Amino acid sequence: RLSKRLTNVSEYVKKLGTLADIGSDHAQLPIYLVQNKNVSKAIAGEVAKGPFQVAKSEVESHALEDKISVRFGDGLEILAPHEEVDTITICGMGGLLIGNILNEGIRQKILSKNTRLVLQPNNAEKELRDFLQKSNYEIIAEDLVEENHKFYEIIVAEYSEKNIQYTEIERTFGPLLLKEKSSTFYKKWEAELKTNKYIVEQLKNSKNSEKLKVTQKIIHQIKKVLS
Ligand code: SAM
């Protein structure tokens, strides 16, 4: 069974198109999408030998070799020159790593401006939004999923000619998540508030004044957003 996190990710993948899932691990997401006929063809990319082998055998055991191409390589380099996909998913990695993978793709002119990005960072969501803004990607949808006592943000972005400008608060909390302010949003940020208050208590006796300042700033921002 596909996790709630990846099920929600799957809903933002362009229907009936092609998909590249980078860091696919067990290739669960492309297998699910092809089986449910939401995508016609998929590429599963992996940079680690173990997961690459697992992805390959999973695709074979589902007899989907004609629909899913499992490829070994770093980030978007697994795409052939001019090979355009409708959606790229990058899930379950740090936000900085996701940004680096996309940045390399832009630098090497592999990432097409027509491709939708569906990203699920495990952390550094603000830094990923900083990168998207800098690279002229507009956030067209966002989602927040709670599963096994963890919160996962999903960010869907498309290239835009518009001048994309989000405020710092929007890049921290998500411009669309902020608009919606769902009950899960309150739950996540109340938990974050508690964690950061605890960190401040711990830092009060240490000399790490920079970290203390940063933590106090985020506490201030969370309180403002939740009020
Ligand atoms: N995407 C799946 C998910 O969300 O459940 C798997 C997430 S798993 C925690 C992260 C995977 O990304 C690992 O299998 C790792 O080998 C792969 N990975 C990390 N950096 C990568 C890169 N630069 N290019 C391709 N795959 C990468």
Coordinates of N, CA and C and ligand atoms in Angstrom, one line a residue:
R1 N 0.8 -1.2 0.0 CA 0.0 0.0 0.0 C 0.9 1.2 0.0
L2 N 0.5 2.2 -0.8 CA 1.2 3.4 -0.9 C 0.9 4.3 0.3
S3 N 2.0 4.9 0.9 CA 1.8 5.8 2.0 C 0.8 6.9 1.7
K4 N 0.3 7.5 2.8 CA -0.6 8.7 2.6 C 0.2 9.8 1.9
R5 N 1.5 10.0 2.4 CA 2.4 11.0 1.8 C 2.5 10.9 0.3
L6 N 2.8 9.7 -0.1 CA 3.0 9.5 -1.6 C 1.7 9.5 -2.4
T7 N 0.6 9.0 -1.7 CA -0.7 9.1 -2.4 C -1.0 10.6 -2.6
N8 N -0.8 11.4 -1.6 CA -1.1 12.9 -1.9 C -0.2 13.4 -2.9
V9 N 1.1 13.0 -2.9 CA 2.0 13.5 -4.0 C 1.5 13.1 -5.4
S10 N 1.0 11.9 -5.5 CA 0.5 11.3 -6.8 C -0.6 12.2 -7.4
E11 N -1.4 12.8 -6.5 CA -2.6 13.6 -7.0 C -2.2 14.8 -7.8
Y12 N -0.9 15.3 -7.6 CA -0.5 16.5 -8.3 C 0.3 16.2 -9.6
V13 N 0.5 14.9 -9.9 CA 1.2 14.5 -11.1 C 0.3 14.8 -12.3
K14 N 0.8 15.4 -13.4 CA 0.0 15.7 -14.5 C -0.6 14.4 -15.1
K15 N -2.0 14.4 -15.3 CA -2.7 13.2 -15.7 C -2.3 12.8 -17.2
L16 N -2.2 11.5 -17.4 CA -2.0 11.0 -18.7 C -0.7 11.3 -19.4
G17 N 0.2 12.0 -18.6 CA 1.5 12.4 -19.2 C 2.6 11.4 -18.8
T18 N 3.8 11.9 -18.9 CA 5.0 11.1 -18.5 C 5.6 11.7 -17.2
L19 N 6.3 10.8 -16.5 CA 6.8 11.2 -15.2 C 8.2 10.7 -15.0
A20 N 9.0 11.6 -14.4 CA 10.4 11.1 -13.9 C 10.4 11.3 -12.4
D21 N 10.6 10.2 -11.7 CA 10.6 10.2 -10.2 C 12.1 10.0 -9.8
I22 N 12.6 11.1 -9.3 CA 14.1 11.1 -9.0 C 14.3 10.7 -7.5
G23 N 15.1 9.7 -7.3 CA 15.3 9.2 -5.9 C 14.2 8.3 -5.6
S24 N 13.9 7.3 -6.6 CA 12.7 6.6 -6.6 C 12.6 5.4 -5.5
D25 N 13.8 5.0 -5.1 CA 14.0 4.0 -4.1 C 13.3 2.7 -4.6
H26 N 12.1 2.3 -4.0 CA 11.4 1.1 -4.4 C 10.6 1.3 -5.7
A27 N 10.6 2.5 -6.3 CA 9.8 2.8 -7.5 C 8.3 2.7 -7.2
Q28 N 7.9 2.8 -5.9 CA 6.5 2.7 -5.5 C 5.6 3.7 -6.2
L29 N 6.1 4.9 -6.3 CA 5.3 6.0 -6.8 C 5.0 5.8 -8.3
P30 N 6.1 5.6 -9.1 CA 5.8 5.3 -10.6 C 4.9 4.1 -10.8
I31 N 5.2 3.0 -10.0 CA 4.4 1.8 -10.2 C 2.9 2.1 -9.9
Y32 N 2.6 2.8 -8.8 CA 1.2 3.2 -8.5 C 0.6 4.0 -9.6
L33 N 1.3 5.0 -10.1 CA 0.8 5.9 -11.1 C 0.5 5.2 -12.4
V34 N 1.4 4.3 -12.8 CA 1.2 3.6 -14.1 C 0.0 2.6 -13.9
Q35 N 0.0 1.9 -12.8 CA -1.1 0.9 -12.6 C -2.5 1.6 -12.5
N36 N -2.5 2.8 -12.0 CA -3.8 3.5 -11.9 C -4.1 4.3 -13.1
K37 N -3.2 4.2 -14.1 CA -3.3 4.8 -15.4 C -3.3 6.3 -15.4
N38 N -2.7 6.9 -14.3 CA -2.6 8.3 -14.3 C -1.5 8.9 -15.1
V39 N -0.5 8.0 -15.3 CA 0.6 8.4 -16.2 C 0.8 7.3 -17.2
S40 N 1.2 7.6 -18.4 CA 1.4 6.6 -19.5 C 2.7 6.0 -19.4
K41 N 3.7 6.8 -19.1 CA 5.1 6.2 -19.0 C 5.9 6.9 -17.9
A42 N 6.8 6.2 -17.3 CA 7.6 6.8 -16.2 C 9.0 6.4 -16.2
I43 N 9.8 7.2 -15.6 CA 11.3 6.9 -15.5 C 11.5 7.0 -14.0
A44 N 12.2 6.0 -13.5 CA 12.6 6.0 -12.1 C 14.1 6.1 -12.0
G45 N 14.6 7.2 -11.4 CA 16.0 7.4 -11.2 C 16.5 7.2 -9.9
E46 N 17.7 6.5 -9.8 CA 18.3 6.3 -8.5 C 19.8 6.4 -8.6
V47 N 20.4 7.0 -7.6 CA 21.9 7.2 -7.6 C 22.6 6.2 -6.7
A48 N 21.8 5.4 -5.9 CA 22.4 4.4 -5.1 C 22.1 3.0 -5.7
K49 N 23.2 2.2 -5.6 CA 23.1 0.8 -6.2 C 22.0 0.0 -5.7
G50 N 21.9 -0.1 -4.3 CA 20.9 -1.0 -3.7 C 19.5 -0.6 -4.1
P51 N 19.1 0.7 -3.9 CA 17.7 1.1 -4.3 C 17.5 0.9 -5.8
F52 N 18.5 1.2 -6.6 CA 18.4 1.0 -8.0 C 18.0 -0.4 -8.4
Q53 N 18.7 -1.4 -7.7 CA 18.4 -2.8 -8.0 C 17.0 -3.2 -7.5
V54 N 16.6 -2.6 -6.4 CA 15.3 -2.9 -5.8 C 14.2 -2.4 -6.8
A55 N 14.4 -1.1 -7.2 CA 13.5 -0.5 -8.2 C 13.3 -1.4 -9.4
K56 N 14.5 -1.8 -9.9 CA 14.4 -2.7 -11.1 C 13.6 -4.0 -10.9
S57 N 13.9 -4.6 -9.8 CA 13.2 -5.9 -9.6 C 11.7 -5.7 -9.3
E58 N 11.4 -4.6 -8.6 CA 10.0 -4.3 -8.3 C 9.2 -4.0 -9.7
V59 N 9.8 -3.3 -10.6 CA 9.2 -3.0 -11.9 C 9.0 -4.3 -12.6
E60 N 10.1 -5.2 -12.6 CA 10.0 -6.5 -13.3 C 8.9 -7.4 -12.7
S61 N 8.8 -7.4 -11.3 CA 7.8 -8.3 -10.7 C 6.4 -7.8 -11.0
H62 N 6.2 -6.5 -11.3 CA 4.9 -6.0 -11.7 C 4.7 -6.1 -13.2
A63 N 5.7 -6.6 -13.9 CA 5.7 -6.7 -15.4 C 5.4 -5.4 -16.1
L64 N 6.1 -4.4 -15.6 CA 5.9 -3.0 -16.1 C 7.1 -2.5 -16.8
E65 N 8.0 -3.3 -17.3 CA 9.3 -2.9 -17.9 C 9.0 -2.0 -19.2
D66 N 7.9 -2.3 -19.8 CA 7.6 -1.5 -21.0 C 7.1 -0.1 -20.7
K67 N 6.7 0.1 -19.5 CA 6.1 1.4 -19.1 C 7.0 2.2 -18.2
I68 N 7.8 1.5 -17.4 CA 8.7 2.2 -16.5 C 10.2 1.9 -16.8
S69 N 10.9 2.9 -17.1 CA 12.4 2.8 -17.3 C 13.1 3.1 -16.1
V70 N 13.8 2.1 -15.5 CA 14.6 2.4 -14.3 C 16.1 2.7 -14.7
R71 N 16.5 3.9 -14.2 CA 17.8 4.3 -14.7 C 18.7 4.7 -13.5
F72 N 20.0 4.4 -13.7 CA 21.0 4.7 -12.6 C 21.7 6.0 -12.9
G73 N 21.7 6.9 -11.9 CA 22.4 8.2 -12.2 C 22.0 9.2 -11.2
D74 N 22.8 10.3 -11.2 CA 22.6 11.4 -10.3 C 21.6 12.4 -10.7
G75 N 20.6 12.6 -10.0 CA 19.6 13.7 -10.3 C 19.0 13.6 -11.6
L76 N 18.9 14.7 -12.3 CA 18.2 14.8 -13.6 C 19.1 14.3 -14.8
E77 N 20.4 13.9 -14.5 CA 21.2 13.5 -15.6 C 20.8 12.2 -16.2
I78 N 19.8 11.5 -15.6 CA 19.3 10.3 -16.2 C 18.4 10.6 -17.3
L79 N 18.0 11.8 -17.5 CA 17.1 12.2 -18.7 C 18.1 12.4 -19.9
A80 N 17.6 11.8 -21.0 CA 18.4 12.0 -22.2 C 18.3 13.4 -22.7
P81 N 19.3 13.9 -23.5 CA 19.1 15.3 -24.1 C 17.8 15.4 -24.8
H82 N 17.1 16.5 -24.5 CA 15.8 16.8 -25.1 C 14.7 15.9 -24.7
E83 N 14.9 15.0 -23.8 CA 13.9 14.1 -23.3 C 13.0 14.9 -22.3
E84 N 11.8 15.2 -22.7 CA 10.9 16.0 -21.9 C 9.9 15.2 -21.2
V85 N 9.7 15.4 -19.9 CA 8.7 14.7 -19.2 C 7.7 15.8 -18.7
D86 N 6.4 15.3 -18.4 CA 5.4 16.3 -18.0 C 5.5 16.7 -16.6
T87 N 6.0 15.7 -15.7 CA 6.1 15.9 -14.3 C 7.4 15.3 -13.8
I88 N 8.1 16.0 -12.9 CA 9.2 15.5 -12.2 C 8.8 15.4 -10.7
T89 N 8.9 14.3 -10.0 CA 8.7 14.2 -8.6 C 10.0 14.0 -7.9
I90 N 10.3 14.7 -6.8 CA 11.4 14.5 -6.0 C 11.0 14.5 -4.6
C91 N 10.9 13.3 -3.9 CA 10.3 13.2 -2.6 C 11.2 12.5 -1.6
G92 N 11.0 12.8 -0.3 CA 11.6 12.1 0.8 C 13.1 12.5 0.9
M93 N 13.5 13.6 0.4 CA 14.9 14.1 0.6 C 14.9 15.4 1.3
G94 N 16.1 15.9 1.7 CA 16.2 17.2 2.3 C 15.9 18.3 1.2
G95 N 15.4 19.4 1.7 CA 15.1 20.5 0.8 C 16.3 21.1 0.0
L96 N 17.5 21.0 0.7 CA 18.7 21.6 0.0 C 19.1 20.6 -1.1
L97 N 19.0 19.3 -0.8 CA 19.4 18.4 -1.9 C 18.4 18.5 -3.1
I98 N 17.1 18.6 -2.8 CA 16.2 18.8 -3.9 C 16.5 20.0 -4.7
G99 N 16.9 21.1 -4.0 CA 17.3 22.4 -4.7 C 18.5 22.2 -5.6
N100 N 19.5 21.4 -5.0 CA 20.7 21.2 -5.7 C 20.5 20.4 -7.0
I101 N 19.6 19.4 -6.9 CA 19.3 18.5 -8.0 C 18.7 19.3 -9.1
L102 N 17.7 20.2 -8.7 CA 17.0 21.0 -9.7 C 18.0 22.1 -10.3
N103 N 18.8 22.6 -9.5 CA 19.8 23.7 -9.9 C 20.7 23.1 -11.0
E104 N 21.2 21.9 -10.7 CA 22.1 21.2 -11.7 C 21.3 21.0 -13.0
G105 N 20.0 20.6 -12.9 CA 19.2 20.4 -14.1 C 19.0 21.6 -14.9
I106 N 18.9 22.8 -14.2 CA 18.8 24.0 -14.9 C 20.1 24.4 -15.6
R107 N 21.2 24.3 -14.8 CA 22.5 24.6 -15.2 C 22.9 23.8 -16.5
Q108 N 22.6 22.5 -16.5 CA 22.9 21.7 -17.6 C 21.8 21.7 -18.7
K109 N 20.9 22.6 -18.5 CA 19.8 22.7 -19.5 C 19.0 21.4 -19.7
I110 N 18.9 20.6 -18.7 CA 18.1 19.3 -18.8 C 16.6 19.6 -18.4
L111 N 16.5 20.5 -17.4 CA 15.1 20.7 -16.9 C 14.3 21.6 -17.9
S112 N 13.2 21.1 -18.4 CA 12.4 21.8 -19.4 C 11.5 22.8 -18.6
K113 N 11.2 23.9 -19.2 CA 10.3 24.9 -18.6 C 8.9 24.4 -18.6
N114 N 8.6 23.4 -19.4 CA 7.2 22.9 -19.5 C 6.9 21.8 -18.4
T115 N 8.0 21.4 -17.7 CA 7.8 20.3 -16.7 C 7.3 20.8 -15.4
R116 N 6.2 20.2 -14.9 CA 5.8 20.5 -13.5 C 6.6 19.8 -12.5
L117 N 6.9 20.5 -11.4 CA 7.7 19.9 -10.3 C 6.8 19.6 -9.1
V118 N 6.8 18.4 -8.6 CA 6.1 18.0 -7.4 C 7.1 17.6 -6.4
L119 N 7.3 18.4 -5.4 CA 8.4 18.2 -4.5 C 7.9 17.9 -3.0
Q120 N 8.6 17.0 -2.4 CA 8.2 16.7 -1.0 C 9.5 16.7 -0.2
P121 N 9.9 17.9 0.3 CA 11.1 17.9 1.1 C 10.9 17.5 2.5
N122 N 11.9 16.8 3.1 CA 11.8 16.4 4.5 C 12.1 17.5 5.5
N123 N 12.8 18.5 5.0 CA 13.2 19.6 5.8 C 13.6 20.8 4.9
A124 N 14.1 21.9 5.5 CA 14.6 23.1 4.7 C 13.5 23.5 3.6
E125 N 12.3 23.5 4.0 CA 11.2 23.9 3.1 C 11.4 25.4 2.6
K126 N 11.8 26.2 3.6 CA 12.0 27.6 3.3 C 13.1 27.8 2.2
E127 N 14.2 27.1 2.4 CA 15.3 27.2 1.5 C 14.9 26.7 0.1
L128 N 14.1 25.7 0.1 CA 13.6 25.2 -1.2 C 12.7 26.2 -1.9
R129 N 11.9 26.9 -1.1 CA 11.0 28.0 -1.7 C 11.9 29.1 -2.2
D130 N 13.0 29.4 -1.4 CA 13.9 30.5 -1.8 C 14.4 30.2 -3.2
F131 N 14.9 28.9 -3.4 CA 15.4 28.5 -4.6 C 14.4 28.6 -5.8
L132 N 13.2 28.1 -5.5 CA 12.1 28.2 -6.5 C 11.9 29.6 -7.0
Q133 N 11.8 30.5 -6.0 CA 11.5 31.9 -6.3 C 12.7 32.5 -7.2
K134 N 13.9 32.2 -6.8 CA 15.1 32.7 -7.5 C 15.1 32.1 -8.9
S135 N 14.6 30.9 -9.1 CA 14.6 30.3 -10.4 C 13.3 30.5 -11.2
N136 N 12.5 31.4 -10.7 CA 11.3 31.8 -11.4 C 10.2 30.7 -11.5
Y137 N 10.1 29.9 -10.5 CA 9.1 28.9 -10.4 C 8.0 29.4 -9.5
E138 N 6.8 29.3 -10.0 CA 5.6 29.7 -9.2 C 5.0 28.5 -8.5
I139 N 4.7 28.7 -7.2 CA 4.0 27.6 -6.5 C 2.5 27.6 -6.8
I140 N 2.1 26.5 -7.5 CA 0.7 26.5 -7.9 C -0.2 25.7 -7.0
A141 N 0.4 24.8 -6.1 CA -0.3 24.1 -5.1 C 0.6 23.7 -4.0
E142 N 0.0 23.5 -2.8 CA 0.7 23.0 -1.7 C -0.2 22.1 -0.9
D143 N 0.5 21.2 -0.2 CA -0.3 20.3 0.6 C 0.5 20.0 1.9
L144 N -0.2 19.6 3.0 CA 0.5 19.3 4.2 C -0.1 18.0 4.7
V145 N 0.7 17.0 4.9 CA 0.2 15.7 5.2 C 0.8 15.3 6.6
E146 N -0.1 14.7 7.4 CA 0.4 14.2 8.7 C 0.3 12.6 8.6
E147 N 1.5 12.0 8.9 CA 1.5 10.5 8.8 C 2.5 10.1 9.9
N148 N 2.1 9.1 10.7 CA 3.0 8.5 11.7 C 3.7 9.6 12.6
H149 N 2.8 10.6 13.0 CA 3.3 11.7 13.8 C 4.4 12.6 13.2
K150 N 4.4 12.6 11.9 CA 5.3 13.5 11.2 C 4.5 14.3 10.2
F151 N 5.0 15.5 9.9 CA 4.4 16.4 9.0 C 5.2 16.5 7.7
Y152 N 4.6 16.4 6.5 CA 5.3 16.5 5.3 C 4.6 17.5 4.4
E153 N 5.4 18.5 3.9 CA 4.9 19.5 3.0 C 5.1 19.0 1.6
I154 N 4.2 19.3 0.7 CA 4.3 19.0 -0.7 C 4.2 20.3 -1.4
I155 N 5.1 20.6 -2.3 CA 5.2 21.9 -3.0 C 5.1 21.6 -4.5
V156 N 4.1 22.1 -5.2 CA 4.0 21.9 -6.6 C 4.3 23.2 -7.3
A157 N 5.2 23.2 -8.3 CA 5.7 24.4 -8.9 C 5.8 24.3 -10.4
E158 N 5.6 25.4 -11.1 CA 5.7 25.5 -12.5 C 6.5 26.7 -12.9
Y159 N 7.3 26.7 -14.0 CA 8.0 27.8 -14.4 C 7.1 28.9 -14.9
S160 N 7.4 30.1 -14.6 CA 6.6 31.3 -14.9 C 7.4 32.4 -15.4
E161 N 6.9 33.2 -16.3 CA 7.6 34.4 -16.8 C 7.3 35.6 -15.9
K162 N 6.3 35.4 -15.0 CA 6.0 36.4 -14.0 C 7.2 36.7 -13.0
N163 N 7.2 37.8 -12.5 CA 8.2 38.1 -11.4 C 7.6 37.5 -10.1
I164 N 8.2 36.4 -9.7 CA 7.7 35.7 -8.5 C 8.3 36.3 -7.2
Q165 N 7.5 36.9 -6.4 CA 7.9 37.5 -5.1 C 7.1 37.0 -4.0
Y166 N 7.7 36.2 -3.1 CA 7.0 35.7 -1.9 C 7.7 36.4 -0.7
T167 N 6.9 36.7 0.3 CA 7.5 37.3 1.5 C 8.3 36.2 2.3
E168 N 9.1 36.7 3.2 CA 9.8 35.7 4.0 C 8.9 34.7 4.8
I169 N 7.8 35.3 5.3 CA 6.8 34.5 6.0 C 6.2 33.5 5.0
E170 N 5.9 33.9 3.8 CA 5.3 33.0 2.8 C 6.3 31.9 2.5
R171 N 7.5 32.2 2.4 CA 8.5 31.2 2.0 C 8.8 30.2 3.2
T172 N 8.5 30.7 4.4 CA 8.7 29.9 5.6 C 7.5 28.9 5.8
F173 N 6.3 29.5 5.7 CA 5.1 28.7 6.0 C 4.4 28.1 4.8
G174 N 4.8 28.6 3.6 CA 4.2 28.2 2.3 C 3.1 29.1 2.0
P175 N 3.2 29.8 0.8 CA 2.2 30.9 0.5 C 0.7 30.3 0.5
L176 N 0.6 29.1 0.0 CA -0.8 28.6 -0.1 C -1.3 27.9 1.1
L177 N -0.3 27.3 1.8 CA -0.6 26.6 3.1 C -1.1 27.7 4.1
L178 N -0.4 28.9 4.0 CA -0.7 30.0 4.8 C -2.1 30.6 4.6
K179 N -2.5 30.6 3.3 CA -3.8 31.0 2.9 C -4.9 30.1 3.5
E180 N -4.6 28.8 3.4 CA -5.6 27.8 3.7 C -5.7 27.6 5.3
K181 N -4.6 27.7 5.9 CA -4.5 27.5 7.4 C -5.4 26.3 7.8
S182 N -5.1 25.1 7.4 CA -5.9 23.9 7.7 C -5.6 23.6 9.2
S183 N -6.4 22.6 9.7 CA -6.2 22.2 11.1 C -4.8 21.5 11.2
T184 N -4.4 20.8 10.1 CA -3.1 20.2 10.2 C -2.0 21.2 10.3
F185 N -2.2 22.4 9.6 CA -1.2 23.5 9.6 C -1.1 24.0 11.1
Y186 N -2.2 24.2 11.8 CA -2.1 24.6 13.2 C -1.4 23.6 14.0
K187 N -1.7 22.3 13.7 CA -1.1 21.2 14.5 C 0.4 21.2 14.3
K188 N 0.8 21.3 13.1 CA 2.3 21.3 12.8 C 3.0 22.5 13.5
W189 N 2.4 23.7 13.3 CA 3.2 24.8 13.8 C 3.1 25.0 15.3
E190 N 2.0 24.4 15.9 CA 2.0 24.4 17.4 C 3.0 23.5 17.9
A191 N 3.3 22.4 17.2 CA 4.3 21.5 17.6 C 5.7 22.1 17.4
E192 N 5.9 22.8 16.3 CA 7.1 23.5 16.0 C 7.4 24.6 17.1
L193 N 6.3 25.3 17.5 CA 6.5 26.3 18.5 C 7.0 25.7 19.8
K194 N 6.4 24.6 20.2 CA 6.8 23.9 21.4 C 8.3 23.5 21.3
T195 N 8.7 22.9 20.2 CA 10.1 22.4 20.0 C 11.0 23.6 20.1
N196 N 10.7 24.7 19.4 CA 11.6 25.9 19.4 C 11.7 26.5 20.8
K197 N 10.6 26.5 21.5 CA 10.6 27.1 22.9 C 11.5 26.2 23.8
Y198 N 11.5 25.0 23.6 CA 12.4 24.0 24.3 C 13.8 24.3 23.9
I199 N 14.1 24.5 22.6 CA 15.5 24.9 22.2 C 16.0 26.1 22.8
V200 N 15.1 27.1 22.9 CA 15.5 28.4 23.5 C 15.9 28.2 25.0
E201 N 15.1 27.4 25.7 CA 15.4 27.1 27.1 C 16.8 26.5 27.2
Q202 N 17.1 25.5 26.3 CA 18.4 24.8 26.3 C 19.5 25.8 26.0
L203 N 19.2 26.8 25.1 CA 20.3 27.7 24.6 C 20.6 28.8 25.6
K204 N 19.7 29.1 26.5 CA 19.9 30.2 27.4 C 21.2 30.1 28.1
N205 N 21.6 28.9 28.4 CA 22.8 28.7 29.2 C 24.0 28.5 28.4
S206 N 23.8 28.5 27.1 CA 25.0 28.3 26.2 C 25.5 29.6 25.6
K207 N 26.6 29.6 24.9 CA 27.1 30.8 24.3 C 26.7 30.9 22.8
N208 N 25.8 30.0 22.3 CA 25.5 30.0 20.9 C 24.4 31.1 20.7
S209 N 24.8 32.4 20.7 CA 23.8 33.5 20.6 C 23.2 33.6 19.2
E210 N 23.9 33.1 18.2 CA 23.4 33.2 16.8 C 22.2 32.2 16.7
K211 N 22.4 31.0 17.2 CA 21.3 30.0 17.1 C 20.1 30.5 18.0
L212 N 20.4 31.1 19.1 CA 19.3 31.6 20.0 C 18.5 32.7 19.3
K213 N 19.2 33.6 18.5 CA 18.5 34.7 17.8 C 17.6 34.1 16.7
V214 N 18.2 33.1 16.0 CA 17.4 32.5 14.9 C 16.2 31.8 15.5
T215 N 16.3 31.1 16.6 CA 15.2 30.4 17.2 C 14.2 31.3 17.7
Q216 N 14.6 32.4 18.3 CA 13.6 33.4 18.8 C 12.9 34.1 17.7
K217 N 13.6 34.2 16.6 CA 12.9 34.8 15.4 C 11.8 33.9 14.9
I218 N 12.1 32.6 14.8 CA 11.1 31.7 14.2 C 9.9 31.6 15.2
I219 N 10.2 31.6 16.5 CA 9.1 31.6 17.5 C 8.2 32.8 17.3
H220 N 8.8 33.9 17.1 CA 8.0 35.2 16.9 C 7.2 35.1 15.6
Q221 N 7.7 34.5 14.6 CA 7.0 34.3 13.3 C 5.8 33.3 13.5
I222 N 6.1 32.2 14.2 CA 5.0 31.2 14.4 C 3.9 31.8 15.2
K223 N 4.2 32.5 16.2 CA 3.2 33.2 17.1 C 2.3 34.1 16.3
K224 N 3.0 34.9 15.4 CA 2.2 35.8 14.6 C 1.3 35.1 13.6
V225 N 1.8 34.1 13.0 CA 1.0 33.3 12.0 C -0.2 32.6 12.7
L226 N 0.1 32.1 13.9 CA -1.0 31.3 14.5 C -2.0 32.2 15.2
S227 N -1.7 33.4 15.4 CA -2.6 34.3 16.2 C -3.8 34.8 15.3
Ligands
SAM1 N1 11.2 9.0 -3.2 C1 11.0 7.9 -2.2 C2 10.0 8.3 -1.2 O1 9.6 9.5 -1.1 O2 9.5 7.4 -0.4 C3 12.3 7.5 -1.6 C4 12.9 8.5 -0.6 S1 14.5 7.9 -0.1 C5 14.4 8.4 1.6 C6 15.6 9.0 -0.9 C7 16.2 8.3 -2.1 O3 16.8 9.3 -2.9 C8 17.3 7.3 -1.8 O4 16.9 6.0 -2.4 C9 18.5 7.9 -2.4 O5 19.4 6.9 -2.9 C10 18.0 8.8 -3.5 N2 18.8 9.9 -3.9 C11 19.5 10.7 -3.1 N3 20.2 11.6 -3.8 C12 19.9 11.4 -5.1 C13 20.3 12.0 -6.4 N4 21.2 13.0 -6.4 N5 19.9 11.4 -7.5 C14 19.0 10.3 -7.5 N6 18.6 9.8 -6.4 C15 19.1 10.3 -5.2

